[in-house]
mmCIF file of N, CA, C and O in Angstrom:
data_model
loop_
_atom_site.group_PDB
_atom_site.id
_atom_site.type_symbol
_atom_site.label_atom_id
_atom_site.label_comp_id
_atom_site.label_asym_id
_atom_site.label_seq_id
_atom_site.Cartn_x
_atom_site.Cartn_y
_atom_site.Cartn_z
ATOM 1 N N ASP A 23 59.964 15.631 21.365
ATOM 2 C CA ASP A 23 59.542 16.301 20.152
ATOM 3 C C ASP A 23 59.560 15.399 18.924
ATOM 4 O O ASP A 23 58.625 15.450 18.139
ATOM 5 N N PRO A 24 60.591 14.553 18.732
ATOM 6 C CA PRO A 24 60.559 13.682 17.546
ATOM 7 C C PRO A 24 59.381 12.702 17.562
ATOM 8 O O PRO A 24 58.781 12.445 16.526
ATOM 9 N N ILE A 25 59.035 12.205 18.727
ATOM 10 C CA ILE A 25 57.906 11.271 18.804
ATOM 11 C C ILE A 25 56.599 12.007 18.544
ATOM 12 O O ILE A 25 55.737 11.518 17.820
ATOM 13 N N TRP A 26 56.458 13.201 19.103
ATOM 14 C CA TRP A 26 55.242 13.975 18.864
ATOM 15 C C TRP A 26 55.120 14.344 17.388
ATOM 16 O O TRP A 26 54.029 14.307 16.816
ATOM 17 N N THR A 27 56.220 14.674 16.752
ATOM 18 C CA THR A 27 56.211 15.001 15.323
ATOM 19 C C THR A 27 55.732 13.797 14.523
ATOM 20 O O THR A 27 54.928 13.936 13.595
ATOM 21 N N LYS A 28 56.189 12.601 14.879
ATOM 22 C CA LYS A 28 55.742 11.386 14.182
ATOM 23 C C LYS A 28 54.266 11.120 14.447
ATOM 24 O O LYS A 28 53.539 10.669 13.562
ATOM 25 N N ALA A 29 53.813 11.401 15.659
ATOM 26 C CA ALA A 29 52.400 11.195 15.986
ATOM 27 C C ALA A 29 51.511 12.115 15.160
ATOM 28 O O ALA A 29 50.428 11.723 14.729
ATOM 29 N N ARG A 30 51.958 13.328 14.931
ATOM 30 C CA ARG A 30 51.158 14.316 14.212
ATOM 31 C C ARG A 30 51.177 14.102 12.696
ATOM 32 O O ARG A 30 50.359 14.691 11.990
ATOM 33 N N ALA A 31 52.066 13.270 12.207
ATOM 34 C CA ALA A 31 52.109 12.981 10.771
ATOM 35 C C ALA A 31 50.913 12.107 10.392
ATOM 36 O O ALA A 31 50.354 11.393 11.227
ATOM 37 N N ASP A 32 50.507 12.166 9.128
ATOM 38 C CA ASP A 32 49.419 11.316 8.659
ATOM 39 C C ASP A 32 49.704 9.863 8.988
ATOM 40 O O ASP A 32 50.784 9.348 8.698
ATOM 41 N N GLY A 33 48.714 9.199 9.609
ATOM 42 C CA GLY A 33 48.847 7.787 9.933
ATOM 43 C C GLY A 33 49.759 7.508 11.118
ATOM 44 O O GLY A 33 50.148 6.366 11.339
ATOM 45 N N GLY A 34 50.082 8.505 11.918
ATOM 46 C CA GLY A 34 51.030 8.333 13.013
ATOM 47 C C GLY A 34 50.408 7.932 14.337
ATOM 48 O O GLY A 34 50.996 8.158 15.396
ATOM 49 N N PHE A 35 49.233 7.318 14.305
ATOM 50 C CA PHE A 35 48.519 7.022 15.547
ATOM 51 C C PHE A 35 49.314 6.158 16.517
ATOM 52 O O PHE A 35 49.176 6.299 17.722
ATOM 53 N N GLU A 36 50.180 5.265 16.019
ATOM 54 C CA GLU A 36 50.957 4.411 16.929
ATOM 55 C C GLU A 36 51.870 5.243 17.819
ATOM 56 O O GLU A 36 52.180 4.843 18.945
ATOM 57 N N TYR A 37 52.281 6.398 17.346
ATOM 58 C CA TYR A 37 53.178 7.241 18.141
ATOM 59 C C TYR A 37 52.454 7.985 19.262
ATOM 60 O O TYR A 37 53.091 8.407 20.230
ATOM 61 N N TYR A 38 51.147 8.149 19.161
ATOM 62 C CA TYR A 38 50.395 8.687 20.293
ATOM 63 C C TYR A 38 50.536 7.741 21.486
ATOM 64 O O TYR A 38 50.644 8.175 22.622
ATOM 65 N N ASP A 39 50.512 6.449 21.212
ATOM 66 C CA ASP A 39 50.663 5.465 22.274
ATOM 67 C C ASP A 39 52.065 5.534 22.883
ATOM 68 O O ASP A 39 52.221 5.501 24.107
ATOM 69 N N VAL A 40 53.071 5.633 22.047
ATOM 70 C CA VAL A 40 54.442 5.782 22.548
ATOM 71 C C VAL A 40 54.537 7.041 23.408
ATOM 72 O O VAL A 40 55.086 7.022 24.514
ATOM 73 N N PHE A 41 53.962 8.119 22.923
ATOM 74 C CA PHE A 41 54.023 9.406 23.614
ATOM 75 C C PHE A 41 53.341 9.339 24.976
ATOM 76 O O PHE A 41 53.898 9.771 25.984
ATOM 77 N N ILE A 42 52.128 8.775 25.028
ATOM 78 C CA ILE A 42 51.416 8.748 26.308
ATOM 79 C C ILE A 42 52.126 7.836 27.302
ATOM 80 O O ILE A 42 52.148 8.108 28.503
ATOM 81 N N ASN A 43 52.745 6.765 26.818
ATOM 82 C CA ASN A 43 53.522 5.916 27.721
ATOM 83 C C ASN A 43 54.688 6.696 28.326
ATOM 84 O O ASN A 43 54.977 6.567 29.521
ATOM 85 N N LEU A 44 55.362 7.502 27.510
ATOM 86 C CA LEU A 44 56.468 8.314 28.025
ATOM 87 C C LEU A 44 55.975 9.335 29.047
ATOM 88 O O LEU A 44 56.620 9.537 30.091
ATOM 89 N N VAL A 45 54.855 9.963 28.770
ATOM 90 C CA VAL A 45 54.310 10.955 29.698
ATOM 91 C C VAL A 45 53.911 10.286 31.011
ATOM 92 O O VAL A 45 54.222 10.794 32.095
ATOM 93 N N ILE A 46 53.236 9.157 30.938
ATOM 94 C CA ILE A 46 52.846 8.450 32.163
ATOM 95 C C ILE A 46 54.080 8.028 32.946
ATOM 96 O O ILE A 46 54.124 8.181 34.179
ATOM 97 N N ASP A 47 55.094 7.507 32.261
ATOM 98 C CA ASP A 47 56.331 7.118 32.956
ATOM 99 C C ASP A 47 56.968 8.309 33.665
ATOM 100 O O ASP A 47 57.437 8.186 34.798
ATOM 101 N N ALA A 48 56.973 9.457 33.015
ATOM 102 C CA ALA A 48 57.540 10.662 33.637
ATOM 103 C C ALA A 48 56.685 11.106 34.820
ATOM 104 O O ALA A 48 57.210 11.453 35.885
ATOM 105 N N LEU A 49 55.372 11.082 34.656
ATOM 106 C CA LEU A 49 54.483 11.498 35.741
ATOM 107 C C LEU A 49 54.589 10.578 36.953
ATOM 108 O O LEU A 49 54.420 11.027 38.089
ATOM 109 N N LYS A 50 54.876 9.310 36.725
ATOM 110 C CA LYS A 50 55.025 8.372 37.838
ATOM 111 C C LYS A 50 56.202 8.749 38.741
ATOM 112 O O LYS A 50 56.248 8.356 39.902
ATOM 113 N N CYS A 51 57.129 9.515 38.226
ATOM 114 C CA CYS A 51 58.294 9.947 38.998
ATOM 115 C C CYS A 51 58.007 11.201 39.816
ATOM 116 O O CYS A 51 58.879 11.672 40.552
ATOM 117 N N VAL A 52 56.813 11.746 39.686
ATOM 118 C CA VAL A 52 56.454 13.013 40.317
ATOM 119 C C VAL A 52 55.752 12.755 41.647
ATOM 120 O O VAL A 52 54.820 11.968 41.715
ATOM 121 N N ASP A 53 56.206 13.439 42.676
ATOM 122 C CA ASP A 53 55.508 13.454 43.951
ATOM 123 C C ASP A 53 54.771 14.785 44.015
ATOM 124 O O ASP A 53 55.401 15.843 44.111
ATOM 125 N N PRO A 54 53.442 14.754 43.949
ATOM 126 C CA PRO A 54 52.691 16.013 43.928
ATOM 127 C C PRO A 54 53.000 16.930 45.120
ATOM 128 O O PRO A 54 52.887 18.143 45.010
ATOM 129 N N ALA A 55 53.392 16.351 46.228
ATOM 130 C CA ALA A 55 53.659 17.158 47.427
ATOM 131 C C ALA A 55 54.946 17.966 47.312
ATOM 132 O O ALA A 55 55.079 19.014 47.936
ATOM 133 N N THR A 56 55.896 17.473 46.512
ATOM 134 C CA THR A 56 57.191 18.146 46.445
ATOM 135 C C THR A 56 57.579 18.613 45.047
ATOM 136 O O THR A 56 58.596 19.278 44.887
ATOM 137 N N CYS A 57 56.791 18.277 44.072
ATOM 138 C CA CYS A 57 57.116 18.637 42.685
ATOM 139 C C CYS A 57 56.982 20.140 42.474
ATOM 140 O O CYS A 57 55.993 20.755 42.880
ATOM 141 N N HIS A 58 57.956 20.719 41.820
ATOM 142 C CA HIS A 58 57.884 22.140 41.486
ATOM 143 C C HIS A 58 56.734 22.348 40.503
ATOM 144 O O HIS A 58 56.560 21.569 39.562
ATOM 145 N N PRO A 59 55.925 23.376 40.698
ATOM 146 C CA PRO A 59 54.775 23.613 39.814
ATOM 147 C C PRO A 59 55.145 23.720 38.335
ATOM 148 O O PRO A 59 54.355 23.344 37.476
ATOM 149 N N THR A 60 56.332 24.207 38.034
ATOM 150 C CA THR A 60 56.746 24.325 36.634
ATOM 151 C C THR A 60 56.885 22.947 35.993
ATOM 152 O O THR A 60 56.490 22.742 34.846
ATOM 153 N N VAL A 61 57.438 22.001 36.735
ATOM 154 C CA VAL A 61 57.610 20.638 36.216
ATOM 155 C C VAL A 61 56.243 19.988 36.021
ATOM 156 O O VAL A 61 55.977 19.393 34.977
ATOM 157 N N LEU A 62 55.392 20.124 37.026
ATOM 158 C CA LEU A 62 54.057 19.548 36.902
ATOM 159 C C LEU A 62 53.294 20.191 35.744
ATOM 160 O O LEU A 62 52.622 19.502 34.977
ATOM 161 N N GLY A 63 53.437 21.492 35.581
ATOM 162 C CA GLY A 63 52.785 22.188 34.477
ATOM 163 C C GLY A 63 53.276 21.707 33.123
ATOM 164 O O GLY A 63 52.495 21.540 32.189
ATOM 165 N N TYR A 64 54.580 21.489 33.012
ATOM 166 C CA TYR A 64 55.143 20.997 31.751
ATOM 167 C C TYR A 64 54.575 19.615 31.422
ATOM 168 O O TYR A 64 54.133 19.361 30.299
ATOM 169 N N LEU A 65 54.589 18.725 32.406
ATOM 170 C CA LEU A 65 54.087 17.367 32.170
ATOM 171 C C LEU A 65 52.581 17.369 31.913
ATOM 172 O O LEU A 65 52.095 16.609 31.076
ATOM 173 N N ALA A 66 51.858 18.239 32.592
ATOM 174 C CA ALA A 66 50.421 18.369 32.329
ATOM 175 C C ALA A 66 50.196 18.833 30.891
ATOM 176 O O ALA A 66 49.282 18.365 30.212
ATOM 177 N N GLY A 67 51.043 19.727 30.415
ATOM 178 C CA GLY A 67 50.947 20.193 29.033
ATOM 179 C C GLY A 67 51.202 19.089 28.030
ATOM 180 O O GLY A 67 50.541 19.004 26.992
ATOM 181 N N MET A 68 52.155 18.212 28.346
ATOM 182 C CA MET A 68 52.417 17.073 27.464
ATOM 183 C C MET A 68 51.221 16.122 27.442
ATOM 184 O O MET A 68 50.832 15.615 26.385
ATOM 185 N N LEU A 69 50.638 15.877 28.608
ATOM 186 C CA LEU A 69 49.452 15.024 28.668
ATOM 187 C C LEU A 69 48.284 15.677 27.936
ATOM 188 O O LEU A 69 47.532 15.007 27.229
ATOM 189 N N ASP A 70 48.149 16.978 28.072
ATOM 190 C CA ASP A 70 47.078 17.709 27.379
ATOM 191 C C ASP A 70 47.189 17.530 25.870
ATOM 192 O O ASP A 70 46.181 17.352 25.186
ATOM 193 N N LYS A 71 48.403 17.581 25.343
ATOM 194 C CA LYS A 71 48.587 17.446 23.885
ATOM 195 C C LYS A 71 48.021 16.131 23.370
ATOM 196 O O LYS A 71 47.314 16.103 22.365
ATOM 197 N N VAL A 72 48.325 15.047 24.054
ATOM 198 C CA VAL A 72 47.881 13.739 23.578
ATOM 199 C C VAL A 72 46.433 13.459 23.976
ATOM 200 O O VAL A 72 45.731 12.715 23.298
ATOM 201 N N ALA A 73 45.970 14.086 25.045
ATOM 202 C CA ALA A 73 44.612 13.838 25.521
ATOM 203 C C ALA A 73 43.552 14.256 24.513
ATOM 204 O O ALA A 73 42.436 13.730 24.535
ATOM 205 N N TRP A 74 43.878 15.183 23.638
ATOM 206 C CA TRP A 74 42.932 15.588 22.588
ATOM 207 C C TRP A 74 42.498 14.386 21.754
ATOM 208 O O TRP A 74 41.423 14.385 21.168
ATOM 209 N N TYR A 75 43.342 13.377 21.657
ATOM 210 C CA TYR A 75 43.113 12.241 20.750
ATOM 211 C C TYR A 75 42.679 10.979 21.489
ATOM 212 O O TYR A 75 42.567 9.923 20.889
ATOM 213 N N ILE A 76 42.437 11.097 22.772
ATOM 214 C CA ILE A 76 42.002 9.951 23.566
ATOM 215 C C ILE A 76 40.487 10.014 23.690
ATOM 216 O O ILE A 76 39.938 11.001 24.161
ATOM 217 N N ASP A 77 39.829 8.967 23.228
ATOM 218 C CA ASP A 77 38.368 8.915 23.217
ATOM 219 C C ASP A 77 37.911 7.534 23.645
ATOM 220 O O ASP A 77 38.263 6.537 23.008
ATOM 221 N N SER A 78 37.096 7.469 24.685
ATOM 222 C CA SER A 78 36.650 6.171 25.196
ATOM 223 C C SER A 78 35.815 5.399 24.185
ATOM 224 O O SER A 78 35.830 4.175 24.172
ATOM 225 N N ASP A 79 35.100 6.095 23.301
ATOM 226 C CA ASP A 79 34.284 5.381 22.309
ATOM 227 C C ASP A 79 35.048 5.111 21.008
ATOM 228 O O ASP A 79 34.522 4.479 20.100
ATOM 229 N N LYS A 80 36.290 5.571 20.930
ATOM 230 C CA LYS A 80 37.213 5.292 19.824
ATOM 231 C C LYS A 80 36.637 5.560 18.430
ATOM 232 O O LYS A 80 36.620 4.690 17.575
ATOM 233 N N PRO A 81 36.175 6.782 18.182
ATOM 234 C CA PRO A 81 35.717 7.098 16.821
ATOM 235 C C PRO A 81 36.902 7.263 15.879
ATOM 236 O O PRO A 81 38.058 7.282 16.315
ATOM 237 N N LEU A 82 36.601 7.394 14.603
ATOM 238 C CA LEU A 82 37.655 7.692 13.644
ATOM 239 C C LEU A 82 38.353 8.977 14.061
ATOM 240 O O LEU A 82 37.713 9.914 14.548
ATOM 241 N N GLY A 83 39.654 9.008 13.899
ATOM 242 C CA GLY A 83 40.412 10.194 14.259
ATOM 243 C C GLY A 83 40.907 10.192 15.690
ATOM 244 O O GLY A 83 41.534 11.137 16.130
ATOM 245 N N SER A 84 40.631 9.122 16.423
ATOM 246 C CA SER A 84 41.145 9.034 17.789
ATOM 247 C C SER A 84 42.296 8.032 17.822
ATOM 248 O O SER A 84 42.470 7.232 16.916
ATOM 249 N N ALA A 85 43.068 8.116 18.870
ATOM 250 C CA ALA A 85 44.234 7.242 19.030
ATOM 251 C C ALA A 85 43.818 6.038 19.873
ATOM 252 O O ALA A 85 43.845 6.087 21.101
ATOM 253 N N HIS A 86 43.435 4.960 19.230
ATOM 254 C CA HIS A 86 42.874 3.808 19.922
ATOM 255 C C HIS A 86 43.856 3.178 20.907
ATOM 256 O O HIS A 86 43.490 2.897 22.052
ATOM 257 N N ALA A 87 45.094 2.943 20.492
ATOM 258 C CA ALA A 87 46.073 2.321 21.390
ATOM 259 C C ALA A 87 46.388 3.243 22.564
ATOM 260 O O ALA A 87 46.534 2.783 23.698
ATOM 261 N N ALA A 88 46.494 4.533 22.314
ATOM 262 C CA ALA A 88 46.757 5.486 23.401
ATOM 263 C C ALA A 88 45.577 5.528 24.367
ATOM 264 O O ALA A 88 45.764 5.648 25.581
ATOM 265 N N THR A 89 44.369 5.413 23.849
ATOM 266 C CA THR A 89 43.181 5.360 24.704
ATOM 267 C C THR A 89 43.237 4.135 25.598
ATOM 268 O O THR A 89 43.008 4.225 26.807
ATOM 269 N N ASP A 90 43.572 2.978 25.022
ATOM 270 C CA ASP A 90 43.692 1.751 25.813
ATOM 271 C C ASP A 90 44.786 1.895 26.870
ATOM 272 O O ASP A 90 44.614 1.476 28.013
ATOM 273 N N THR A 91 45.911 2.497 26.492
ATOM 274 C CA THR A 91 47.016 2.684 27.435
ATOM 275 C C THR A 91 46.587 3.582 28.584
ATOM 276 O O THR A 91 46.858 3.282 29.750
ATOM 277 N N TRP A 92 45.936 4.695 28.286
ATOM 278 C CA TRP A 92 45.481 5.597 29.340
ATOM 279 C C TRP A 92 44.543 4.871 30.297
ATOM 280 O O TRP A 92 44.696 4.935 31.520
ATOM 281 N N ASN A 93 43.566 4.162 29.746
ATOM 282 C CA ASN A 93 42.601 3.461 30.592
ATOM 283 C C ASN A 93 43.262 2.384 31.440
ATOM 284 O O ASN A 93 42.861 2.167 32.585
ATOM 285 N N ARG A 94 44.275 1.745 30.908
ATOM 286 C CA ARG A 94 44.979 0.686 31.621
ATOM 287 C C ARG A 94 45.951 1.232 32.665
ATOM 288 O O ARG A 94 46.114 0.661 33.729
ATOM 289 N N ARG A 95 46.610 2.362 32.380
ATOM 290 C CA ARG A 95 47.720 2.821 33.213
ATOM 291 C C ARG A 95 47.434 4.014 34.117
ATOM 292 O O ARG A 95 48.233 4.312 35.005
ATOM 293 N N LYS A 96 46.323 4.711 33.919
ATOM 294 C CA LYS A 96 46.100 5.945 34.676
ATOM 295 C C LYS A 96 46.112 5.721 36.182
ATOM 296 O O LYS A 96 46.566 6.595 36.932
ATOM 297 N N ALA A 97 45.668 4.576 36.652
ATOM 298 C CA ALA A 97 45.656 4.301 38.091
ATOM 299 C C ALA A 97 47.072 4.287 38.675
ATOM 300 O O ALA A 97 47.252 4.525 39.870
ATOM 301 N N GLU A 98 48.079 4.044 37.837
ATOM 302 C CA GLU A 98 49.467 4.053 38.301
ATOM 303 C C GLU A 98 49.888 5.422 38.824
ATOM 304 O O GLU A 98 50.847 5.529 39.592
ATOM 305 N N LEU A 99 49.181 6.461 38.414
ATOM 306 C CA LEU A 99 49.533 7.816 38.820
ATOM 307 C C LEU A 99 49.021 8.168 40.212
ATOM 308 O O LEU A 99 49.518 9.109 40.834
ATOM 309 N N GLY A 100 48.060 7.423 40.694
ATOM 310 C CA GLY A 100 47.524 7.658 42.032
ATOM 311 C C GLY A 100 46.474 8.757 42.037
ATOM 312 O O GLY A 100 46.485 9.658 41.193
ATOM 313 N N PRO A 101 45.573 8.684 43.004
ATOM 314 C CA PRO A 101 44.458 9.628 43.045
ATOM 315 C C PRO A 101 44.876 11.081 43.254
ATOM 316 O O PRO A 101 44.258 11.992 42.687
ATOM 317 N N LYS A 102 45.905 11.338 44.025
ATOM 318 C CA LYS A 102 46.329 12.724 44.282
ATOM 319 C C LYS A 102 46.854 13.381 43.013
ATOM 320 O O LYS A 102 46.472 14.504 42.672
ATOM 321 N N LEU A 103 47.729 12.687 42.299
ATOM 322 C CA LEU A 103 48.290 13.253 41.072
ATOM 323 C C LEU A 103 47.209 13.404 40.003
ATOM 324 O O LEU A 103 47.160 14.416 39.306
ATOM 325 N N LEU A 104 46.325 12.435 39.894
ATOM 326 C CA LEU A 104 45.228 12.555 38.926
ATOM 327 C C LEU A 104 44.356 13.761 39.257
ATOM 328 O O LEU A 104 43.976 14.523 38.365
ATOM 329 N N ALA A 105 44.053 13.956 40.535
ATOM 330 C CA ALA A 105 43.251 15.122 40.937
ATOM 331 C C ALA A 105 43.989 16.417 40.644
ATOM 332 O O ALA A 105 43.385 17.398 40.187
ATOM 333 N N ASP A 106 45.299 16.435 40.878
ATOM 334 C CA ASP A 106 46.088 17.634 40.584
ATOM 335 C C ASP A 106 46.103 17.936 39.093
ATOM 336 O O ASP A 106 45.993 19.097 38.685
ATOM 337 N N LEU A 107 46.239 16.906 38.273
ATOM 338 C CA LEU A 107 46.231 17.099 36.824
ATOM 339 C C LEU A 107 44.876 17.616 36.351
ATOM 340 O O LEU A 107 44.798 18.517 35.516
ATOM 341 N N GLU A 108 43.824 17.045 36.890
ATOM 342 C CA GLU A 108 42.481 17.511 36.538
ATOM 343 C C GLU A 108 42.298 18.970 36.936
ATOM 344 O O GLU A 108 41.827 19.795 36.144
ATOM 345 N N SER A 109 42.680 19.314 38.151
ATOM 346 C CA SER A 109 42.552 20.697 38.629
ATOM 347 C C SER A 109 43.375 21.653 37.788
ATOM 348 O O SER A 109 42.926 22.752 37.450
ATOM 349 N N PHE A 110 44.591 21.230 37.438
ATOM 350 C CA PHE A 110 45.459 22.058 36.613
ATOM 351 C C PHE A 110 44.817 22.305 35.252
ATOM 352 O O PHE A 110 44.822 23.422 34.733
ATOM 353 N N GLY A 111 44.247 21.245 34.667
ATOM 354 C CA GLY A 111 43.597 21.381 33.370
ATOM 355 C C GLY A 111 42.410 22.325 33.403
ATOM 356 O O GLY A 111 42.232 23.141 32.503
ATOM 357 N N VAL A 112 41.605 22.231 34.451
ATOM 358 C CA VAL A 112 40.449 23.113 34.587
ATOM 359 C C VAL A 112 40.908 24.547 34.826
ATOM 360 O O VAL A 112 40.435 25.479 34.176
ATOM 361 N N ALA A 113 41.850 24.726 35.745
ATOM 362 C CA ALA A 113 42.313 26.074 36.094
ATOM 363 C C ALA A 113 42.976 26.784 34.926
ATOM 364 O O ALA A 113 42.907 28.011 34.815
ATOM 365 N N ASN A 114 43.605 26.016 34.041
ATOM 366 C CA ASN A 114 44.322 26.602 32.912
ATOM 367 C C ASN A 114 43.581 26.425 31.587
ATOM 368 O O ASN A 114 44.159 26.641 30.527
ATOM 369 N N ASP A 115 42.313 26.020 31.665
ATOM 370 C CA ASP A 115 41.456 25.852 30.498
ATOM 371 C C ASP A 115 42.134 25.016 29.408
ATOM 372 O O ASP A 115 42.182 25.416 28.243
ATOM 373 N N MET A 116 42.646 23.866 29.810
ATOM 374 C CA MET A 116 43.331 22.958 28.887
ATOM 375 C C MET A 116 42.320 21.940 28.357
ATOM 376 O O MET A 116 41.892 21.039 29.087
ATOM 377 N N TYR A 117 41.959 22.100 27.104
ATOM 378 C CA TYR A 117 40.900 21.290 26.505
ATOM 379 C C TYR A 117 41.167 19.793 26.667
ATOM 380 O O TYR A 117 40.282 19.035 27.058
ATOM 381 N N GLY A 118 42.374 19.345 26.332
ATOM 382 C CA GLY A 118 42.677 17.919 26.386
ATOM 383 C C GLY A 118 42.515 17.337 27.778
ATOM 384 O O GLY A 118 41.915 16.272 27.948
ATOM 385 N N LEU A 119 43.051 18.016 28.779
ATOM 386 C CA LEU A 119 42.924 17.516 30.151
ATOM 387 C C LEU A 119 41.477 17.557 30.614
ATOM 388 O O LEU A 119 41.003 16.616 31.265
ATOM 389 N N LYS A 120 40.767 18.625 30.290
ATOM 390 C CA LYS A 120 39.364 18.685 30.683
ATOM 391 C C LYS A 120 38.580 17.554 30.015
ATOM 392 O O LYS A 120 37.737 16.929 30.646
ATOM 393 N N LYS A 121 38.869 17.279 28.768
ATOM 394 C CA LYS A 121 38.220 16.180 28.050
ATOM 395 C C LYS A 121 38.561 14.847 28.704
ATOM 396 O O LYS A 121 37.698 14.004 28.926
ATOM 397 N N LEU A 122 39.832 14.664 29.018
ATOM 398 C CA LEU A 122 40.315 13.414 29.601
ATOM 399 C C LEU A 122 39.624 13.106 30.924
ATOM 400 O O LEU A 122 39.330 11.949 31.224
ATOM 401 N N PHE A 123 39.350 14.153 31.703
ATOM 402 C CA PHE A 123 38.753 13.967 33.019
ATOM 403 C C PHE A 123 37.248 14.244 33.030
ATOM 404 O O PHE A 123 36.644 14.381 34.085
ATOM 405 N N GLY A 124 36.647 14.333 31.831
ATOM 406 C CA GLY A 124 35.206 14.507 31.749
ATOM 407 C C GLY A 124 34.714 15.833 32.283
ATOM 408 O O GLY A 124 33.624 15.926 32.836
ATOM 409 N N ARG A 125 35.526 16.870 32.114
ATOM 410 C CA ARG A 125 35.172 18.178 32.657
ATOM 411 C C ARG A 125 34.776 19.189 31.586
ATOM 412 O O ARG A 125 34.739 20.379 31.849
ATOM 413 N N LEU A 126 34.465 18.726 30.391
ATOM 414 C CA LEU A 126 33.989 19.642 29.358
ATOM 415 C C LEU A 126 32.509 19.897 29.598
ATOM 416 O O LEU A 126 31.735 18.991 29.828
ATOM 417 N N SER A 127 32.134 21.143 29.508
ATOM 418 C CA SER A 127 30.722 21.465 29.655
ATOM 419 C C SER A 127 30.019 21.235 28.327
ATOM 420 O O SER A 127 30.642 21.112 27.279
ATOM 421 N N ASP A 128 28.722 21.190 28.387
ATOM 422 C CA ASP A 128 27.941 21.034 27.163
ATOM 423 C C ASP A 128 27.948 22.303 26.327
ATOM 424 O O ASP A 128 27.654 22.272 25.153
ATOM 425 N N HIS A 129 28.303 23.419 26.937
ATOM 426 C CA HIS A 129 28.329 24.700 26.247
ATOM 427 C C HIS A 129 29.766 25.155 26.133
ATOM 428 O O HIS A 129 30.393 25.538 27.112
ATOM 429 N N HIS A 130 30.306 25.087 24.936
ATOM 430 C CA HIS A 130 31.713 25.415 24.712
ATOM 431 C C HIS A 130 31.930 26.898 24.439
ATOM 432 O O HIS A 130 33.058 27.330 24.323
ATOM 433 N N GLY A 131 30.877 27.658 24.326
ATOM 434 C CA GLY A 131 31.017 29.076 24.064
ATOM 435 C C GLY A 131 31.408 29.399 22.633
ATOM 436 O O GLY A 131 31.924 30.463 22.342
ATOM 437 N N TRP A 132 31.154 28.452 21.710
ATOM 438 C CA TRP A 132 31.512 28.677 20.313
ATOM 439 C C TRP A 132 30.400 29.376 19.612
ATOM 440 O O TRP A 132 29.286 29.157 19.693
#
């Protein structure tokens, strides 16, 4: 929470990178086959929070260092966990995760 609070403050983009590194480190400890769904859901929620600010084209308002970290480190999570996170994001309509995995439709229903 203290790191997320710093990330959300004006000019706190460096803390998005710290936050995503912590989330990835925690997710690396998860075995999708044996992880309790509540734990996976919690960690997916943490990833969803920061994923809102991850943009491959790095426009203003995105977390550039966190984007670089995600692109560099996501393979460490393995294909099964990445697929589980993507499925969880879609099933629970989590904007950040859907964005992160390219699952946003062109029609947002707005």
